[in-house]
Coordinates of C-alpha atoms in Angstrom, one line a residue:
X1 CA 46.4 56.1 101.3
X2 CA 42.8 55.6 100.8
X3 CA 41.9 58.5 103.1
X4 CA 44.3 60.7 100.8
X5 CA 42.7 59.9 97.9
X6 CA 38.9 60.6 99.2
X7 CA 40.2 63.5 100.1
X8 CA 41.5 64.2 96.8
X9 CA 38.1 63.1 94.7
X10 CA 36.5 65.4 97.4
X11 CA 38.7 68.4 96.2
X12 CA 38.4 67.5 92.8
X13 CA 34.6 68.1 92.9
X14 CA 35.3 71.0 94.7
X15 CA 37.2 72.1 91.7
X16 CA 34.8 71.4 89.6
X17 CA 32.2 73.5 91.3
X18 CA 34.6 76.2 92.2
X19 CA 35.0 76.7 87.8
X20 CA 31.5 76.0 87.0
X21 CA 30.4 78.7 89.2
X22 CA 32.8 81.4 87.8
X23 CA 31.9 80.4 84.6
X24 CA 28.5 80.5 84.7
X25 CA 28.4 84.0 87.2
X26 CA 31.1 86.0 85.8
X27 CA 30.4 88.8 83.2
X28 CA 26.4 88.1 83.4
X29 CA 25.8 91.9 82.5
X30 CA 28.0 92.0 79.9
X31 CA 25.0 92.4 77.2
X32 CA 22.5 94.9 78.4
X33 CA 19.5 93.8 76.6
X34 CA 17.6 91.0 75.5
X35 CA 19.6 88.1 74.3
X36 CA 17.1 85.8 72.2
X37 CA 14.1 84.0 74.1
X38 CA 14.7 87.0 76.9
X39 CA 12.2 89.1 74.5
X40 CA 9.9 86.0 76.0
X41 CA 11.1 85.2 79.4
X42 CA 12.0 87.9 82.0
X43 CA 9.2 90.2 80.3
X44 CA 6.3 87.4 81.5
X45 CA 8.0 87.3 84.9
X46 CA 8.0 91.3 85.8
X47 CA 4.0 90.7 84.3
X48 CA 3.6 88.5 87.5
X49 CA 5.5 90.6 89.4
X50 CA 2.6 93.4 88.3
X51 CA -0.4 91.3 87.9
X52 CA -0.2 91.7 84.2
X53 CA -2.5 89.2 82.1
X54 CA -0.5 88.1 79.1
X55 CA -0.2 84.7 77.2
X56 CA 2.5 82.2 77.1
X57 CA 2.9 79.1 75.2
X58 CA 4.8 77.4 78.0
X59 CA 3.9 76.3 81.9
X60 CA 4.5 78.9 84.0
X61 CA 7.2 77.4 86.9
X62 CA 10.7 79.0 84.8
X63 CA 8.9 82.2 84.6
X64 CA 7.8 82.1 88.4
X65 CA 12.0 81.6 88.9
X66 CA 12.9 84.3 86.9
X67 CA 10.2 86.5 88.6
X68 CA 11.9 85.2 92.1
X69 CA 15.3 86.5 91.1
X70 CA 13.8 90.0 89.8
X71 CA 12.2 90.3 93.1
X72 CA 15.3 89.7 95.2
X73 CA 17.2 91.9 92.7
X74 CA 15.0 95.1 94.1
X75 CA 16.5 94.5 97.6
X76 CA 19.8 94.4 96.5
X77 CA 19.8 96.8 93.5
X78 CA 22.2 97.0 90.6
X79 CA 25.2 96.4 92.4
X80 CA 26.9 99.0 90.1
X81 CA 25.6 97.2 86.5
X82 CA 23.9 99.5 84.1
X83 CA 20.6 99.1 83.9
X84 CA 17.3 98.7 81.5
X85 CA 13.4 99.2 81.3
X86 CA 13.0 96.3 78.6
X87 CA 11.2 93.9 81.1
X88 CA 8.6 96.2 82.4
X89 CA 10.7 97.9 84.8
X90 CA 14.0 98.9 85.7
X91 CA 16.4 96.0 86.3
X92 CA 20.6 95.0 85.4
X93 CA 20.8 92.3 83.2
X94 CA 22.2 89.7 86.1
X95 CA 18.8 90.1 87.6
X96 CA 16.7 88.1 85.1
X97 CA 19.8 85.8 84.6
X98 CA 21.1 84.9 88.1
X99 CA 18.8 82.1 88.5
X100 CA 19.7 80.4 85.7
X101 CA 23.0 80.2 86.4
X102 CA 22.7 79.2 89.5
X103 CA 21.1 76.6 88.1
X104 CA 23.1 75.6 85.9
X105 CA 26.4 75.5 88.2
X106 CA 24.5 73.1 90.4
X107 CA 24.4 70.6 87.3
X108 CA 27.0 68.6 87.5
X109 CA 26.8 68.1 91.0
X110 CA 23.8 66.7 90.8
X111 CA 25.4 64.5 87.3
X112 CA 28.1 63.7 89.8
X113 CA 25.1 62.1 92.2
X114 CA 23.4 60.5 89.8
X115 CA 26.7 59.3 88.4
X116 CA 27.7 57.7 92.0
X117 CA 24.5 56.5 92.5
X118 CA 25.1 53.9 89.2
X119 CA 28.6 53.2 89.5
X120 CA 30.1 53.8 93.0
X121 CA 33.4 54.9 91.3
X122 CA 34.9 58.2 92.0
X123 CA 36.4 58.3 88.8
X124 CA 33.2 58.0 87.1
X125 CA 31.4 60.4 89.2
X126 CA 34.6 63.2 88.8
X127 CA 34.2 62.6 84.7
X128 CA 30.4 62.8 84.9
X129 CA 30.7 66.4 86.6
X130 CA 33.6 67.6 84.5
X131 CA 32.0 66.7 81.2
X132 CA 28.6 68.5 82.3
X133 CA 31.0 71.5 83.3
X134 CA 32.4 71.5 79.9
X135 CA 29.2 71.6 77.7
X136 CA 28.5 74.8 75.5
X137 CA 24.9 74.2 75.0
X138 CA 24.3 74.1 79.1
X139 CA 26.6 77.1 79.8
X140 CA 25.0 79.5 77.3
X141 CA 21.1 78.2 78.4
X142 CA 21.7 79.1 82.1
X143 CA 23.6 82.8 81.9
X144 CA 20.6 84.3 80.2
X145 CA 17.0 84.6 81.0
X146 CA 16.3 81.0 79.1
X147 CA 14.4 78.7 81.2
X148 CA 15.3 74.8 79.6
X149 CA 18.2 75.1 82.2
X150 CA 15.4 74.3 85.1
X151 CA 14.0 71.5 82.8
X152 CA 17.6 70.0 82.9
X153 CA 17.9 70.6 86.4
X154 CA 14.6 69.8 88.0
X155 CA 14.7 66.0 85.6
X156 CA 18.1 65.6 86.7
X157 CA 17.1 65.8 90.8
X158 CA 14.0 63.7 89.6
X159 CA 16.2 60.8 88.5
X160 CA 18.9 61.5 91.5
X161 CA 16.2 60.9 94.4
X162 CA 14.6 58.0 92.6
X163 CA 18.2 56.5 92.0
X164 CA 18.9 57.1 96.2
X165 CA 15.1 56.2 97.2
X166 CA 16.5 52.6 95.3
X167 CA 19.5 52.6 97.5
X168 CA 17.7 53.0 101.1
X169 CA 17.5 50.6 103.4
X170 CA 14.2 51.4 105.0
X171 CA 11.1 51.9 104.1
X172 CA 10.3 55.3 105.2
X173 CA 13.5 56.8 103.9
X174 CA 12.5 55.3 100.7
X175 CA 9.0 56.5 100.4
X176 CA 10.6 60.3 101.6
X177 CA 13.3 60.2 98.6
X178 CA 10.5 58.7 96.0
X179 CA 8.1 62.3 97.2
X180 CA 10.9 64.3 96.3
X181 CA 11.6 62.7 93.2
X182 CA 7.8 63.1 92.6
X183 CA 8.4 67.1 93.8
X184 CA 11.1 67.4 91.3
X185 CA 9.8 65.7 88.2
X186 CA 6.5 67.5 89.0
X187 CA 8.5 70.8 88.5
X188 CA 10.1 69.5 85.3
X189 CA 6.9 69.2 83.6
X190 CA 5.9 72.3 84.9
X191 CA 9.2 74.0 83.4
X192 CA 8.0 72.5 79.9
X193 CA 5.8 69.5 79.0
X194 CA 8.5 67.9 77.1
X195 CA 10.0 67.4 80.8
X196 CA 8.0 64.4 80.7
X197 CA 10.7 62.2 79.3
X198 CA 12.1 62.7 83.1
X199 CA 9.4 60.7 84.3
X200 CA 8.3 58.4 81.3
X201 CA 12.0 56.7 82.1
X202 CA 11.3 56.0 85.3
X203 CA 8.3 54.4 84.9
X204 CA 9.7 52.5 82.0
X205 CA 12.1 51.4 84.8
X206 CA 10.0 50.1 87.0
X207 CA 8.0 48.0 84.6
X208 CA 10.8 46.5 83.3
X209 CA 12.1 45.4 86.6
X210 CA 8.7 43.7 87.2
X211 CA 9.1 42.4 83.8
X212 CA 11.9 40.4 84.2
X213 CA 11.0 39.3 87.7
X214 CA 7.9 37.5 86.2
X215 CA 10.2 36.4 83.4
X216 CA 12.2 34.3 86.1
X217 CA 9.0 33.4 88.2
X218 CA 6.6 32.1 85.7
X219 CA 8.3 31.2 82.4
X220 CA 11.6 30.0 83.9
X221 CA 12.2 26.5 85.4
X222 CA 12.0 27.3 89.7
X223 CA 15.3 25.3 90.2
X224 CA 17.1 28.5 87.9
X225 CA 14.8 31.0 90.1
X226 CA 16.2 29.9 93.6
X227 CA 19.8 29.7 92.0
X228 CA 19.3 33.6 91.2
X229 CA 18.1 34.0 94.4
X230 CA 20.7 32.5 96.0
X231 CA 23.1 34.2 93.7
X232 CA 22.0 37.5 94.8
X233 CA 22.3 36.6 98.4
X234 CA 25.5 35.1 98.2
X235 CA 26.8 38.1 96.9
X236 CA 27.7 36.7 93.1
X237 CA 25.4 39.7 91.7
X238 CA 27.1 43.0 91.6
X239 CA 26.2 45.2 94.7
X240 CA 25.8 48.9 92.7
X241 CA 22.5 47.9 91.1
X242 CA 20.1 50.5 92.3
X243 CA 17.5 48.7 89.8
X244 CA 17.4 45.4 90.9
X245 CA 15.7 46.9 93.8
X246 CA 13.0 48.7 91.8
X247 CA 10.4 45.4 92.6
X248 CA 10.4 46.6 96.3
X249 CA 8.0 49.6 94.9
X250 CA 4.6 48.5 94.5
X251 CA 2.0 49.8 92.4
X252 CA 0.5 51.4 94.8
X253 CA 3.4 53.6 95.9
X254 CA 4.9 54.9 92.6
X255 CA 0.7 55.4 92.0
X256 CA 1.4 57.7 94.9
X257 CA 4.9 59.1 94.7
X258 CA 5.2 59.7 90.9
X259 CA 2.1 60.2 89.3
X260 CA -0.6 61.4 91.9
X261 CA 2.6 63.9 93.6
X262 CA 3.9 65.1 89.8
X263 CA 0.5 66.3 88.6
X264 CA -0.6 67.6 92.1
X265 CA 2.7 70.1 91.4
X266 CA 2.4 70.8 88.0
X267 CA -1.5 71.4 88.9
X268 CA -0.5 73.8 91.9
X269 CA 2.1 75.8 90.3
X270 CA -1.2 77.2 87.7
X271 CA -2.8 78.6 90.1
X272 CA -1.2 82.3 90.5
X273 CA -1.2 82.3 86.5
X274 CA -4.9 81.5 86.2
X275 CA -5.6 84.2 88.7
X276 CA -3.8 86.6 87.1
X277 CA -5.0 86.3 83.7
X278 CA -8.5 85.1 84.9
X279 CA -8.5 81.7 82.4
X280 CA -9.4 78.3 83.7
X281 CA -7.4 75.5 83.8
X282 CA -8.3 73.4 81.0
X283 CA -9.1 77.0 78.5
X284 CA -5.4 77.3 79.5
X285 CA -4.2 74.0 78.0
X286 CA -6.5 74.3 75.4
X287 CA -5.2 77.7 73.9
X288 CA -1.7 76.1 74.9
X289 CA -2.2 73.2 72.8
X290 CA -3.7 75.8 69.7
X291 CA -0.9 78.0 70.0
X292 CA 1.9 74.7 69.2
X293 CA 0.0 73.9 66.6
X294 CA -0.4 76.8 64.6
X295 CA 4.0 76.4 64.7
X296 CA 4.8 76.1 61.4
X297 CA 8.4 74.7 60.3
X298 CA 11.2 76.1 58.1
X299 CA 13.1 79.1 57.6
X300 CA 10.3 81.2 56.8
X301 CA 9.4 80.2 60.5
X302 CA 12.7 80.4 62.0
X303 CA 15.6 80.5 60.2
X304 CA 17.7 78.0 63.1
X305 CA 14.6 75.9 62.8
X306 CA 16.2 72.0 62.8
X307 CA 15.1 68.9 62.4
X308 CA 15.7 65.9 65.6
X309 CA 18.6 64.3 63.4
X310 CA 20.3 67.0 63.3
X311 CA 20.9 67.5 66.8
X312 CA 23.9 64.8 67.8
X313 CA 26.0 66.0 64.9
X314 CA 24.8 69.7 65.6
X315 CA 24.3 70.5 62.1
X316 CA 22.3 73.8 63.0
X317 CA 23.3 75.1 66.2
X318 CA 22.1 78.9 67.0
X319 CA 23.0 82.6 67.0
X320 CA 21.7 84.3 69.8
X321 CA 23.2 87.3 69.5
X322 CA 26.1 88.6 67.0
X323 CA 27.1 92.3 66.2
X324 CA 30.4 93.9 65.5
X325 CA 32.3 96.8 66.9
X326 CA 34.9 98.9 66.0
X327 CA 38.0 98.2 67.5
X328 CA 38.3 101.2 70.2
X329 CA 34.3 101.0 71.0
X330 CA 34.2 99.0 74.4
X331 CA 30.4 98.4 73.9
X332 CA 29.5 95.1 73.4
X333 CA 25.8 95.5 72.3
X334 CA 24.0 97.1 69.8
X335 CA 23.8 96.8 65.5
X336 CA 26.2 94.9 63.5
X337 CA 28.4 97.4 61.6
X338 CA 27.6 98.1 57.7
X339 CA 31.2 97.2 57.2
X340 CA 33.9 95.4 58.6
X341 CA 37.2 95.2 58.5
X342 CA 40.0 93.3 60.2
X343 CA 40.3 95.1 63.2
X344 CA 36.3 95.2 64.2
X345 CA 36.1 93.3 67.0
X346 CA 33.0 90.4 67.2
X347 CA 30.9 89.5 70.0
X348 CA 29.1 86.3 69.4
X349 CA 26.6 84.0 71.9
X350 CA 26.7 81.0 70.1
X351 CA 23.9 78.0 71.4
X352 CA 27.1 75.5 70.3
X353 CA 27.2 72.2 72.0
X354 CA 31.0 71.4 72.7
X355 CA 31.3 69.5 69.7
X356 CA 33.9 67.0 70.8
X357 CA 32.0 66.3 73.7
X358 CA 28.4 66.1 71.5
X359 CA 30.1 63.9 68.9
X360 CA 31.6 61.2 71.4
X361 CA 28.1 61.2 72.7
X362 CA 26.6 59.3 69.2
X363 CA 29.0 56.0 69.4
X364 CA 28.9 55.8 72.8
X365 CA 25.3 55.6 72.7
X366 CA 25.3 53.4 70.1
X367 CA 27.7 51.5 72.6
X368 CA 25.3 51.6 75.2
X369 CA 22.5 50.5 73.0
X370 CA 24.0 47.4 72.3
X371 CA 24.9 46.7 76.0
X372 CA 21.5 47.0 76.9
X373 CA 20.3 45.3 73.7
X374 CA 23.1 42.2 74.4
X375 CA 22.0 41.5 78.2
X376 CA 18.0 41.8 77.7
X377 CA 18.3 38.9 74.8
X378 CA 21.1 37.5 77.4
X379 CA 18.8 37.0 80.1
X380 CA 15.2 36.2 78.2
X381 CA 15.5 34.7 74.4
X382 CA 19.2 33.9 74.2
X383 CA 18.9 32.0 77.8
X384 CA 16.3 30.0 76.1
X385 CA 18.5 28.9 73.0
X386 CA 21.0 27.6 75.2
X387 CA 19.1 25.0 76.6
X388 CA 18.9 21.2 75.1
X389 CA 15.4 20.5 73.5
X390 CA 13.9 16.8 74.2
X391 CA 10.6 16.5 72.0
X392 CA 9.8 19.3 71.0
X393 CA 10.1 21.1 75.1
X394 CA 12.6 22.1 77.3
X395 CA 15.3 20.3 79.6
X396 CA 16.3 22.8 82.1
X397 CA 20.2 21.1 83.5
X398 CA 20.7 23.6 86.5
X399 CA 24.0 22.5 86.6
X400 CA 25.0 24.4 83.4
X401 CA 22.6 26.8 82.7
X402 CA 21.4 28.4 86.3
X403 CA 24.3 30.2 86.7
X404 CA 23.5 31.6 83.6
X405 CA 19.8 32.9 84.3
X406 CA 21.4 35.8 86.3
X407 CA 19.6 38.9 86.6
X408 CA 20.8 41.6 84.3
X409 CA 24.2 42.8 85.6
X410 CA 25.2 46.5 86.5
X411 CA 26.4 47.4 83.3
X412 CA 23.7 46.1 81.2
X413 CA 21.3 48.0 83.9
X414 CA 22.8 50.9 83.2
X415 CA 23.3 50.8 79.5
X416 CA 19.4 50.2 79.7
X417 CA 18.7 53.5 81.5
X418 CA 21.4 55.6 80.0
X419 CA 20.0 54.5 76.4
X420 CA 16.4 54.5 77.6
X421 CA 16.5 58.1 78.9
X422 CA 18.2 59.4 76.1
X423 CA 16.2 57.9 73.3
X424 CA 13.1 59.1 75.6
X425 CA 14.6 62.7 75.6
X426 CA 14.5 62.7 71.4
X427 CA 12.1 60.3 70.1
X428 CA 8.9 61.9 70.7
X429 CA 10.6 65.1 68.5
X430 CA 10.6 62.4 65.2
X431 CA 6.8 63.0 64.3
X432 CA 6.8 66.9 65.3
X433 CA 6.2 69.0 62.1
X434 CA 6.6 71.9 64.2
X435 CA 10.0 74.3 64.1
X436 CA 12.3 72.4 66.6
X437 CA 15.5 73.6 68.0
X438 CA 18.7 72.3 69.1
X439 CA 18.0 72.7 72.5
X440 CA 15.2 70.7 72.3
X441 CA 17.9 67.6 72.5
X442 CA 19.2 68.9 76.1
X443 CA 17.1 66.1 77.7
X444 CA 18.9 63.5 75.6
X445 CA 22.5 64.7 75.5
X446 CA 22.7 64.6 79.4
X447 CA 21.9 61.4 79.7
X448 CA 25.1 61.1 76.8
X449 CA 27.4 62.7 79.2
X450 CA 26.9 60.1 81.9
X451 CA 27.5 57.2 79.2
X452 CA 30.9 58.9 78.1
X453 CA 31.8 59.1 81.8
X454 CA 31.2 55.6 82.3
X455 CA 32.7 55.0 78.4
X456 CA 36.2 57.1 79.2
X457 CA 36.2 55.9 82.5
X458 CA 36.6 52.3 81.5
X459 CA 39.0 53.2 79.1
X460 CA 41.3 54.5 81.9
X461 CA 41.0 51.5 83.7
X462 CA 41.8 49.2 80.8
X463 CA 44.7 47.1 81.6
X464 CA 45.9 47.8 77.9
X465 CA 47.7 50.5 77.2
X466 CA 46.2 51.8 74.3
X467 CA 43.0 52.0 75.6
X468 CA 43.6 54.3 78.5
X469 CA 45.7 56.3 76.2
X470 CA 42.7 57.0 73.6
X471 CA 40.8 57.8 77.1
X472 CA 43.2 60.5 78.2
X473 CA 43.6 61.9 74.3
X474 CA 39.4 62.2 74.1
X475 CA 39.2 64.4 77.2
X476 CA 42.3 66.2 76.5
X477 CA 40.6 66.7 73.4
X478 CA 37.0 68.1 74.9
X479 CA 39.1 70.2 77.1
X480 CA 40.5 71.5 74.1
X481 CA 37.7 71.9 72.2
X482 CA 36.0 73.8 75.3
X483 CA 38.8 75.9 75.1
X484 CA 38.6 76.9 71.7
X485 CA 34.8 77.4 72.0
X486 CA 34.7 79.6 75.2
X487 CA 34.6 83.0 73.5
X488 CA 31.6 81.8 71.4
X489 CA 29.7 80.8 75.0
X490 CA 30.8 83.7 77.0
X491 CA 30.4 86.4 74.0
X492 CA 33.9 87.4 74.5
X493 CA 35.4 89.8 72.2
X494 CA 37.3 88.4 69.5
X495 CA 38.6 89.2 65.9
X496 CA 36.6 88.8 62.7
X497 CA 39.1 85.8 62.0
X498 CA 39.0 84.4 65.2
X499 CA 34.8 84.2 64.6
X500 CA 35.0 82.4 61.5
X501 CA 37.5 80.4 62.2
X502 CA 35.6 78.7 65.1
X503 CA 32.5 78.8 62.1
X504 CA 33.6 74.7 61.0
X505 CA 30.3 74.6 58.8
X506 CA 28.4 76.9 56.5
X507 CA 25.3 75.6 58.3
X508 CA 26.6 76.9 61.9
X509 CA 26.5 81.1 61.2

């Protein structure tokens, strides 16, 4: 029986690849043009390709990608798609989008790692990789020539080979997953410097880790101390803790592995970009830093410009392309019509979050918070409380109150880094005055997947009925809402109703 059912998990991630991948590949030159940012984008990567100088307000690593799958598009040609000059050159549209998607149907295998890695549940991990599958914001970012897909991505493998560098046994397979988590997060800087959340996380991590450990060692009564220790070896702690293990890193090697590694890659991938447009590397960062700052905010800006805030609730997601047809012209690009009528038929892109999906994300967060919140006070203040005062200090009775001095538990570790990583994701966007976007809350809102995996998955496991009944309604429900949604993330054709019907708020067209 249990062989069956690994087998069965196995196929159901296969599954779930085997969908992601037709979703994210099929119809990818169904828009010959530019769809929003690729006026940016694939135009800067054919300028490598030619040695073209030109300016970019961004690192250069996503273009470099794009570049890569232009390249390998000349060896293959069109493959039959129509093609256009509006890059620089002649190329289909798949060939400045193929990377992306490949991209971004590798996600939630690697949310199905990272997922496994915390929990050890097959459940969990299978949720974690649907719900990544299922997102609107992720599918439209990675079938055009976008490149926040590779920030997701690149984090995402960052946090995976730190989260398996926790779980080895040895020393030097340690050390070899911590370099590629240093690779990785190196590249997601190098994507965009907001990719520094990745990183800032782990760190955070670590610290606290060491935190608590001299909580125990040096403010705690050594009796209580030992009793953890023999807890742990006894077995009483729970084995899927990947951060209990987070001491066994000194200074030293996260010095080494995710500092001294990160910027040694984000340095690096400058160089062909400071050739080409003959600029040193701090001139670059200068005019880099100039350029954000002369970003002004508001409509007269952009008119999707939105504030952090807005982002959970997604009070202003984005149009990145719209136009109308009439009903028996089969080409999906070019000017809205003057008029329409009930027959035109509308092809929308919509940057749309799933919104079941994003709005289950805010209480579960806010769930998570208080997990995390509950066993940090648990473990350091609260323990405290709980002990009998005898003039005016403290009476330690390890018969009572050892067993309480455990280490933080699995789930309050993970509440921590599920709440830490998402509020590292949005809170550096709360003193921005600059025009934000709602993609800008990608790097927090994958980190909300993962807690409604573990939030929907413990539902289903509820002994009470009720409980895994609400579970199975809220994903029969983001299904749903998937569903409904698809033609506004694939730009399918659909009726002039059909558009506004899907249109739930004035401040979403």
């Amino acid at each position: 029986m249990r062989h069956f059912r690994s087998r069965a998990n196995w196929w159901g991630i296969f599954a779930i690849v085997v969908l992601t991948i037709i979703l994210h590949f099929w119809g990818l030159s169904r828009f010959n043009g530019l769809i929003f940012d690729e006026v940016y984008f694939p135009k800067y990567a054919q300028a490598y390709l030619d040695g073209k100088p030109f300016f970019d307000g961004h690192p250069p690593l996503g273009k470099y990608l794009i570049a890569l799958g232009l390249w390998l598009s000349e060896i293959t040609g069109p493959l039959g798609a129509d093609t256009n000059t509006l890059t620089g050159a002649a190329h289909a549209p798949w060939a400045y989008r193929w990377v992306e998607a490949l991209a971004g149907s590798m996600l939630p295998v690697v949310m199905a790692g990272i997922a496994w890695q915390l929990s050890g549940r097959w459940r969990t991990t299978l949720l974690a990789a649907l719900l990544t599958c299922l997102d609107g914001l992720l599918l439209v970012e990675s079938r055009y020539g976008l490149i926040n897909i590779f920030l997701i991505l690149f984090g995402l493998l960052g946090h995976y080979f730190y989260l398996r560098a926790l779980d080895a046994t040895r020393s030097r397979g340690r050390l070899f997953h911590l370099a590629i988590a240093g690779i990785f997060l190196g590249a997601c800087v190098s994507v965009k410097w907001n990719g520094l959340s990745f990183l800032i996380v782990l760190w955070a991590l670590w610290m606290l880790a060491y935190l608590q450990c001299w909580w125990h060692s040096h403010r705690l009564s050594k009796i209580a101390v030992s009793r953890i220790q023999i807890g742990v070896a006894l077995g009483t702690e729970p084995l899927r803790n990947p951060f209990t293990k987070a001491t066994q890193l000194n200074l030293r090697t996260m010095l080494l592995t995710l500092l001294a590694i990160p910027l040694l890659v984000y340095v690096l991938q400058w160089q062909p970009h400071l050739r080409i447009n003959k600029v040193g590397f701090f001139e670059v960062h200068r005019q880099l830093l100039q350029f954000h700052e002369g970003v002004k905010d508001g409509p007269s800006e952009h008119p999707y410009c939105s504030r952090w805030y807005t982002w959970p609730v997604i009070a202003r997601p984005m149009s990145y392309l719209f136009t109308t047809r009439p009903p028996d012209d089969p080409t999906p690009y070019g000017p809205p019509l003057e008029k329409e009528t009930p027959a035109t038929t509308t092809y929308a892109v919509h940057a749309l979050g799933n919104p079941l999906l994003w709005w289950l994300v805010v209480p579960t967060m806010i769930a998570m918070i208080w997990i995390a919140l509950r066993g940090l006070f648990s473990t350091s203040v609260g323990w405290l409380l709980r002990q009998p005062m005898r003039r005016g200090r403290l009476r330690f009775r390890p018969s009572q109150s050892a067993r309480k001095l455990i280490s933080l538990d699995s789930n309050a570790w993970v509440a921590i880094y599920l709440s830490m990583a998402y509020a590292a994701g949005i809170l550096p966007w709360i003193d921005i005055s600059r025009c934000t976007f709602i993609y800008h809350y990608l790097p927090s809102v994958v980190f909300g997947f993962l807690a409604c995996a573990f939030g929907v998955d413990r539902m289903l496991s509820n002994p009470d009925g009720g409980w895994r009944l609400t579970g199975a309604v809220l994903l029969v429900l983001i299904v749903a809402a998937f569903i409904f949604w698809l033609p506004l993330f694939l730009g399918l054709p659909i009726s002039r109703e059909a558009f506004y019907s899907r249109m739930w708020f004035n401040s979403w067209i």
